[in-house]
Short mmCIF file of C-alpha atoms in Angstrom, two decimals:
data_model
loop_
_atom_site.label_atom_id
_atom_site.label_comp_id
_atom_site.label_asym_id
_atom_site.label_seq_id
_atom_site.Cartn_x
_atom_site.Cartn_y
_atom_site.Cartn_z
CA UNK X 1 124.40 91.97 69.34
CA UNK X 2 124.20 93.91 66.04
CA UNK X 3 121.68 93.32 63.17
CA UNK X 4 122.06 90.51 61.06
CA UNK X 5 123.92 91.39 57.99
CA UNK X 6 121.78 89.20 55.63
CA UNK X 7 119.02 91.61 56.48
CA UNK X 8 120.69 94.16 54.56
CA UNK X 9 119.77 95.47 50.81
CA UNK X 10 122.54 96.38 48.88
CA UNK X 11 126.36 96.66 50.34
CA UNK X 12 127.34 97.48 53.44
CA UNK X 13 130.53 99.33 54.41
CA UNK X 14 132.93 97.00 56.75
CA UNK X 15 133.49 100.32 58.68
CA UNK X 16 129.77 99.91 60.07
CA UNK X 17 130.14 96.57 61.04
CA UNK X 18 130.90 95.55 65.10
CA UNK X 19 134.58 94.09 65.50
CA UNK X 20 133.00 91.44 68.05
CA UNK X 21 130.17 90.27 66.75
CA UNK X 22 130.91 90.53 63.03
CA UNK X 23 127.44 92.10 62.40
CA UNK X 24 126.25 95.73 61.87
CA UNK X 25 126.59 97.97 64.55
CA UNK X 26 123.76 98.72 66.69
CA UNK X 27 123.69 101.70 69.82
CA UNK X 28 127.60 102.02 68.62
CA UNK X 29 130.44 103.40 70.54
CA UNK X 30 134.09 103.99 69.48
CA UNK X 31 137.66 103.12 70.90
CA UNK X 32 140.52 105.97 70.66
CA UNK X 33 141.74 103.56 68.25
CA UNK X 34 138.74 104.39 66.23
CA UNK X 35 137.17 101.08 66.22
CA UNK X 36 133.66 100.66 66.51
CA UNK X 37 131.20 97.94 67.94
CA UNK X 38 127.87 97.49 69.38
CA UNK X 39 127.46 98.69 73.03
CA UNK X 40 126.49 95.07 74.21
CA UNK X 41 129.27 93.72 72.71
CA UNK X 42 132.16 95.99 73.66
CA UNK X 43 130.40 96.34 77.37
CA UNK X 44 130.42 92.36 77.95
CA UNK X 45 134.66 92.08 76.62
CA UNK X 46 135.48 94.31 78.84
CA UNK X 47 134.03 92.59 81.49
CA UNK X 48 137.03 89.98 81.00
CA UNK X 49 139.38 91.87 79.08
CA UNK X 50 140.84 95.49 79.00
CA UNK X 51 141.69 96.05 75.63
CA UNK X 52 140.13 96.48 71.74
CA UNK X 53 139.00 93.28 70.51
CA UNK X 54 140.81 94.54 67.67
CA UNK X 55 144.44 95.57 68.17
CA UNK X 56 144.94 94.43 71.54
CA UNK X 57 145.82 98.16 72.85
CA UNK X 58 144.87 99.07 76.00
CA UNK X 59 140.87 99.92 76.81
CA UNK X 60 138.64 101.24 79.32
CA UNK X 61 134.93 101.71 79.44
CA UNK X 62 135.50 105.44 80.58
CA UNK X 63 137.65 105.77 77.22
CA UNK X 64 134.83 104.76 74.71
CA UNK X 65 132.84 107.32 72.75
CA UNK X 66 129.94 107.75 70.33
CA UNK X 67 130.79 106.91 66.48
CA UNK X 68 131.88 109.86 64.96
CA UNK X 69 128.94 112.08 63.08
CA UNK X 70 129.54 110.89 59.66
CA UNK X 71 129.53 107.10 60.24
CA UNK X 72 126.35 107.45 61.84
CA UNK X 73 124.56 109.16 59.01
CA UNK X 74 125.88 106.42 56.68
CA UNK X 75 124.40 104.00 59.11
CA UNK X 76 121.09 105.15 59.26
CA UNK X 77 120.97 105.25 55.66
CA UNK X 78 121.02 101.50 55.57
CA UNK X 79 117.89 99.95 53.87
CA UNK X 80 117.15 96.61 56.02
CA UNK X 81 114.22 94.24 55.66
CA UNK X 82 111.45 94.19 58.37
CA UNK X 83 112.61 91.54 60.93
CA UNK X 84 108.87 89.61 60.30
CA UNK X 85 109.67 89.03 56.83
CA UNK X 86 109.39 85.18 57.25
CA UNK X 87 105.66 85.88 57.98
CA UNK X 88 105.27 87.73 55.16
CA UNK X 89 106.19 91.77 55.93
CA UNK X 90 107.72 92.75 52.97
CA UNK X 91 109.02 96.12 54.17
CA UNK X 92 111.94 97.66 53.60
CA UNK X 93 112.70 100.88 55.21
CA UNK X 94 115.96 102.93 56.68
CA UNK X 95 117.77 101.38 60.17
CA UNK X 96 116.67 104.81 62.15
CA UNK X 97 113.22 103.69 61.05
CA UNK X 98 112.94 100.33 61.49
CA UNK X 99 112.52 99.95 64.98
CA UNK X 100 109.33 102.51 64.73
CA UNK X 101 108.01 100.17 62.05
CA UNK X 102 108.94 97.04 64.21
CA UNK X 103 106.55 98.07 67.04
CA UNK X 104 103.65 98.71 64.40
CA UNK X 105 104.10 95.61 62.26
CA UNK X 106 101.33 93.76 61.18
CA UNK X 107 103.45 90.14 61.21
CA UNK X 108 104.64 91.23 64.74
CA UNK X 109 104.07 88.31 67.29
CA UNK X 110 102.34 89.69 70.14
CA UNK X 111 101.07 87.77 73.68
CA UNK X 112 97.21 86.99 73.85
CA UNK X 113 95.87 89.58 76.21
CA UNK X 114 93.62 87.61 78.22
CA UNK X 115 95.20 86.47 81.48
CA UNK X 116 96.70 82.85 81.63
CA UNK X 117 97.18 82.35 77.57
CA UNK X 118 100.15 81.45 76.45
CA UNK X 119 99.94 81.97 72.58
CA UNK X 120 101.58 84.32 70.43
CA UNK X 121 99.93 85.86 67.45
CA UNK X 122 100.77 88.02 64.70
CA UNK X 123 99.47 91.60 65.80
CA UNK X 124 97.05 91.73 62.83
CA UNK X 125 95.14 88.24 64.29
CA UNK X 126 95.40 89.27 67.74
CA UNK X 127 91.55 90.43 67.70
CA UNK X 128 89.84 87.37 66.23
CA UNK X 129 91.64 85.09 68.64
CA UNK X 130 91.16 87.20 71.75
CA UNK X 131 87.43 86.92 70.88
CA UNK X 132 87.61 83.28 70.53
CA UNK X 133 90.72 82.43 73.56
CA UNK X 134 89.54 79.95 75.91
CA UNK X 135 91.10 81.82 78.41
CA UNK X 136 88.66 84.86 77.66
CA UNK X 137 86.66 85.57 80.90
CA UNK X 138 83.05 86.84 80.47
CA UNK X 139 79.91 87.50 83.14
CA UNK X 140 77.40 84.20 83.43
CA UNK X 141 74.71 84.15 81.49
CA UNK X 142 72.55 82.91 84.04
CA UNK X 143 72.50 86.48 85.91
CA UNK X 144 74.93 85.22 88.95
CA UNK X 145 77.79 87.83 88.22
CA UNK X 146 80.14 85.29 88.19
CA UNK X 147 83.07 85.64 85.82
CA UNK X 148 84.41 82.80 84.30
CA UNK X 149 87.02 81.65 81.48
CA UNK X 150 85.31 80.18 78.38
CA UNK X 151 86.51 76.93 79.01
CA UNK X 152 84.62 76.53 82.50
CA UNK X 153 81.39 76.82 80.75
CA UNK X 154 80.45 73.10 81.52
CA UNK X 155 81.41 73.37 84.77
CA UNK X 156 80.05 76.26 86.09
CA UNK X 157 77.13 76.31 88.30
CA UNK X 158 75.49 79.20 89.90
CA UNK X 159 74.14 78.04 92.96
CA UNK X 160 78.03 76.59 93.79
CA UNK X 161 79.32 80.29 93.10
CA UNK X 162 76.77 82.02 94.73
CA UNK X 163 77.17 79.55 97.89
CA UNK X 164 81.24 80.22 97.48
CA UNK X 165 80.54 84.14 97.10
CA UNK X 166 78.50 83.90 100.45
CA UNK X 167 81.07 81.89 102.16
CA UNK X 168 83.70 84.45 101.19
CA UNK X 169 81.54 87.22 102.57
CA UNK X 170 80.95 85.93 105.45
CA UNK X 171 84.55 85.16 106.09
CA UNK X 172 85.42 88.96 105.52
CA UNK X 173 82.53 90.28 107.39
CA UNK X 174 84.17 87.58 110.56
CA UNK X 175 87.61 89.19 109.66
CA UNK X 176 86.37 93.19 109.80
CA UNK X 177 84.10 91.97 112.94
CA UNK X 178 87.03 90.61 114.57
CA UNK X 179 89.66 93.50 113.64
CA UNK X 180 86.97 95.59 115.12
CA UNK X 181 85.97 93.97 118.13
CA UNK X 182 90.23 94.35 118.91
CA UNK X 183 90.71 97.85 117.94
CA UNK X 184 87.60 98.67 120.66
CA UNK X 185 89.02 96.46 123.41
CA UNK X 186 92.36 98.31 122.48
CA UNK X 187 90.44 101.82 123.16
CA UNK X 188 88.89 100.60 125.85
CA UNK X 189 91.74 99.28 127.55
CA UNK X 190 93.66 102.70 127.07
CA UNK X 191 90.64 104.68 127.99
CA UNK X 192 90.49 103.07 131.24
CA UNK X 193 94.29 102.74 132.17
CA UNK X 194 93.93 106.79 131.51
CA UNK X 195 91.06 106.93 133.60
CA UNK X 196 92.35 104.78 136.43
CA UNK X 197 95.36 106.95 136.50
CA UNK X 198 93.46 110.45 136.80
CA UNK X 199 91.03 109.08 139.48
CA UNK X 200 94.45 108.25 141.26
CA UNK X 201 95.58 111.51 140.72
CA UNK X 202 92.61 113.29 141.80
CA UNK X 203 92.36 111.18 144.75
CA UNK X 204 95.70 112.81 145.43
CA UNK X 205 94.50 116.14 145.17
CA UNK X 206 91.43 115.70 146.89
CA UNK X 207 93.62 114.14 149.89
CA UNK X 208 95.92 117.42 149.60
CA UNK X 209 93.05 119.59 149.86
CA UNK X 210 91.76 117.95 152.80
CA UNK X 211 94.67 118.15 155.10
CA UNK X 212 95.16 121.58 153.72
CA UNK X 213 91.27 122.49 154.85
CA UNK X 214 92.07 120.81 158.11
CA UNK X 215 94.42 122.70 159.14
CA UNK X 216 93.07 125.87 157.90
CA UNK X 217 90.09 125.02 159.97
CA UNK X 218 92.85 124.46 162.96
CA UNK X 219 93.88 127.69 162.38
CA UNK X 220 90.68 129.62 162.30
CA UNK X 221 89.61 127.75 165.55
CA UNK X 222 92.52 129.03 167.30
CA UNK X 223 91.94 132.49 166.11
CA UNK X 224 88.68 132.48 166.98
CA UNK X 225 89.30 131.23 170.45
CA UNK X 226 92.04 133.82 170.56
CA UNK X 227 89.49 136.91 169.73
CA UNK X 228 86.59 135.66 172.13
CA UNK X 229 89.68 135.01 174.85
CA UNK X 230 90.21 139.10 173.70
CA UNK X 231 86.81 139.80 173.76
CA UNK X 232 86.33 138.77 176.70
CA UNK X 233 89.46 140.40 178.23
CA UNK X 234 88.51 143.84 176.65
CA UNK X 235 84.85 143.34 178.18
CA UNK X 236 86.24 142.70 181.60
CA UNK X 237 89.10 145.65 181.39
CA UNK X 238 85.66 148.37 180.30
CA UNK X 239 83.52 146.43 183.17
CA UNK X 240 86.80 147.61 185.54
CA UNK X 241 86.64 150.76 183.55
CA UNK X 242 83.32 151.85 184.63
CA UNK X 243 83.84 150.89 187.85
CA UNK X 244 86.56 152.57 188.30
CA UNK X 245 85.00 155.69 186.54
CA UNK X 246 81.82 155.28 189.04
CA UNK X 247 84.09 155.28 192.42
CA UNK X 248 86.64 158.34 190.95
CA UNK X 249 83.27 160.14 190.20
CA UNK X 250 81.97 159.05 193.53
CA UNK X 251 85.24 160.33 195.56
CA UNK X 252 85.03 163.03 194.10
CA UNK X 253 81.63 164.27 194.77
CA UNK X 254 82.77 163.22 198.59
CA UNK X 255 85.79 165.60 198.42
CA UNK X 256 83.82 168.84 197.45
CA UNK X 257 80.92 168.14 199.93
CA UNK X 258 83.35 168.85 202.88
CA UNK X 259 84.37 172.70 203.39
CA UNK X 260 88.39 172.83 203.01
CA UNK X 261 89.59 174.55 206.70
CA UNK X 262 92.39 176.98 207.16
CA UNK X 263 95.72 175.15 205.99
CA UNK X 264 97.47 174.46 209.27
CA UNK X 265 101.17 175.75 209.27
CA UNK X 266 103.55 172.94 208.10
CA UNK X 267 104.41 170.30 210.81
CA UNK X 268 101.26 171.49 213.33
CA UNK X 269 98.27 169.52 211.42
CA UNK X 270 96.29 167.15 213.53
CA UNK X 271 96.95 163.63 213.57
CA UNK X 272 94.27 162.38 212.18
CA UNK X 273 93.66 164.82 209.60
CA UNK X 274 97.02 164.61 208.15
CA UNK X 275 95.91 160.37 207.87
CA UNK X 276 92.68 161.19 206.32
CA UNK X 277 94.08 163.69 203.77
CA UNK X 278 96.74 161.05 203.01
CA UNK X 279 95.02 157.83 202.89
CA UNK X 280 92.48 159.86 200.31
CA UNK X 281 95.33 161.38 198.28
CA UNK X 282 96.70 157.56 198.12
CA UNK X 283 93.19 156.30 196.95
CA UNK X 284 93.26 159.32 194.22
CA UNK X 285 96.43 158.11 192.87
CA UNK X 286 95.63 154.52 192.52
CA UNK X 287 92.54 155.13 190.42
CA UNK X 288 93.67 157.23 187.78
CA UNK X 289 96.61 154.37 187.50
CA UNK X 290 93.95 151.69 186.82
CA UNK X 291 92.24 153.92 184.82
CA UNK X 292 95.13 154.68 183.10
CA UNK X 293 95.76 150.85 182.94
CA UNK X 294 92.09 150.32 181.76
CA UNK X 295 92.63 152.51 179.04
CA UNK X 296 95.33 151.22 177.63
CA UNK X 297 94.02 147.93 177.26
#
């Protein structure tokens, strides 16, 4: 809606005035037909129609512009009357600054600013009656810290507030005990699951390393029963050894004791020397075998 032509002081031009609402334009915009109305105005007929108000010719929102440069400079050269005249602004000022003045007035009707009035006052008043609204709050008298409305005076007690105040506390302090109390268990309850679950897996572990230690003890029994078995062997094969040593030694010490005789010609030895040199040679032979043997083990 525009602003009330009556408002005006001196003529206006029917060029500034809105072809809806028949008053003076306000936030204006401008068909390509060159008609001009208030943005509200225009913006709610073409919500059911889609042409100018005017001359019926075809119109879209996308199509409408701001008023052309001129028109708005006459505009805002209007002289218009405060909108609190009927409480007794008398102010008359241009329509770029009225609005400015408007938020400023003195006649203004403002809301109380205490919480829960309802009244209206004129901004000027608006002190004196916030200092005397029932509905201003204010800190007992009586040193209890309550804060109460003006009108509760007579029905404020201390001992009442102070026992409500308690109550209240002690209802929170239950809450924040409680919210506690669950967020611990929670922990708790996490803590454990997570502690359950490692002793399970170290119990694992500690099962792995125990066949594992098993049957390296398994193994190291076996080799050690393998090296005394060896041991033993090598002990036995030196014991042979030595004995061996002792009757090769002992042969022959035998064998340069006797005097060699003349060779006899082949085929006309005696009997039983040819056994004795044979057996011995035999007995030779056998010995450095085993000693041979011995020393390879």
């Amino acid at each position: 809606m525009g602003y009330d032509i009556e408002r005006f002081v001196g003529y206006v031009n029917e060029g500034l005035l809105c072809c809806v609402c028949r008053d003076v334009l306000e936030d204006p915009l401008q068909a390509p037909c060159e008609h001009a109305f208030c943005s509200s105005c225009i913006h709610g007929w073409l919500v059911h129609h889609h042409n100018c108000p005017e001359d019926r010719q075809p119109l879209e929102g996308a199509l409408l512009r701001p008023l052309f440069r001129y028109m708005r400079n006459d505009l805002s050269r209007l002289q218009i009357r405060c909108r609190n005249r009927e409480q007794g602004c008398g102010m008359v000022c241009s329509l770029e600054s009225v609005d400015r003045h408007e938020r400023e007035c003195e006649y203004g009707l403002v809301a109380c600013t205490n919480a829960g009035c309802p009244i209206q006052v004129e901004r000027r008043s608006l002190e004196a009656h916030v200092a005397a609204c029932e509905f201003r709050s204010r800190e007992c008298p009586h040193g209890c810290g309550y804060t109460m409305l003006t009108c509760e005076d007579s029905q404020h007690s201390c001992v009442a507030e102070l026992r409500t105040e308690l109550e209240l506390l002690r209802s929170e302090m239950i809450c924040k005990v409680e919210e506690v109390r669950h967020e611990m268990e929670s922990r708790l309850d996490s803590q454990r699951r997570h502690m359950v679950q490692k002793e399970s897996l170290l119990k694992s572990e500690v099962e792995e390393l125990k066949g594992q230690l098993s049957r390296v003890m398994s193994d190291v029994r076996a080799l050690l029963g393998a090296e005394r078995l060896h041991r033993q062997e090598l002990e036995q094969a030196e014991l042979e050894k030595r004995e061996l040593l002792e009757l090769l030694k002992s042969l022959q010490r035998e064998g340069r004791s006797h005097t060699p005789s003349p060779a006899p010609p082949p085929g006309s030895a005696p009997e039983g020397l040819r056994k004795t040199g044979g057996a011995r040679g035999l007995t030779l032979d056998c010995i450095k075998r085993k000693s041979r043997e011995v020393t390879v083990i």
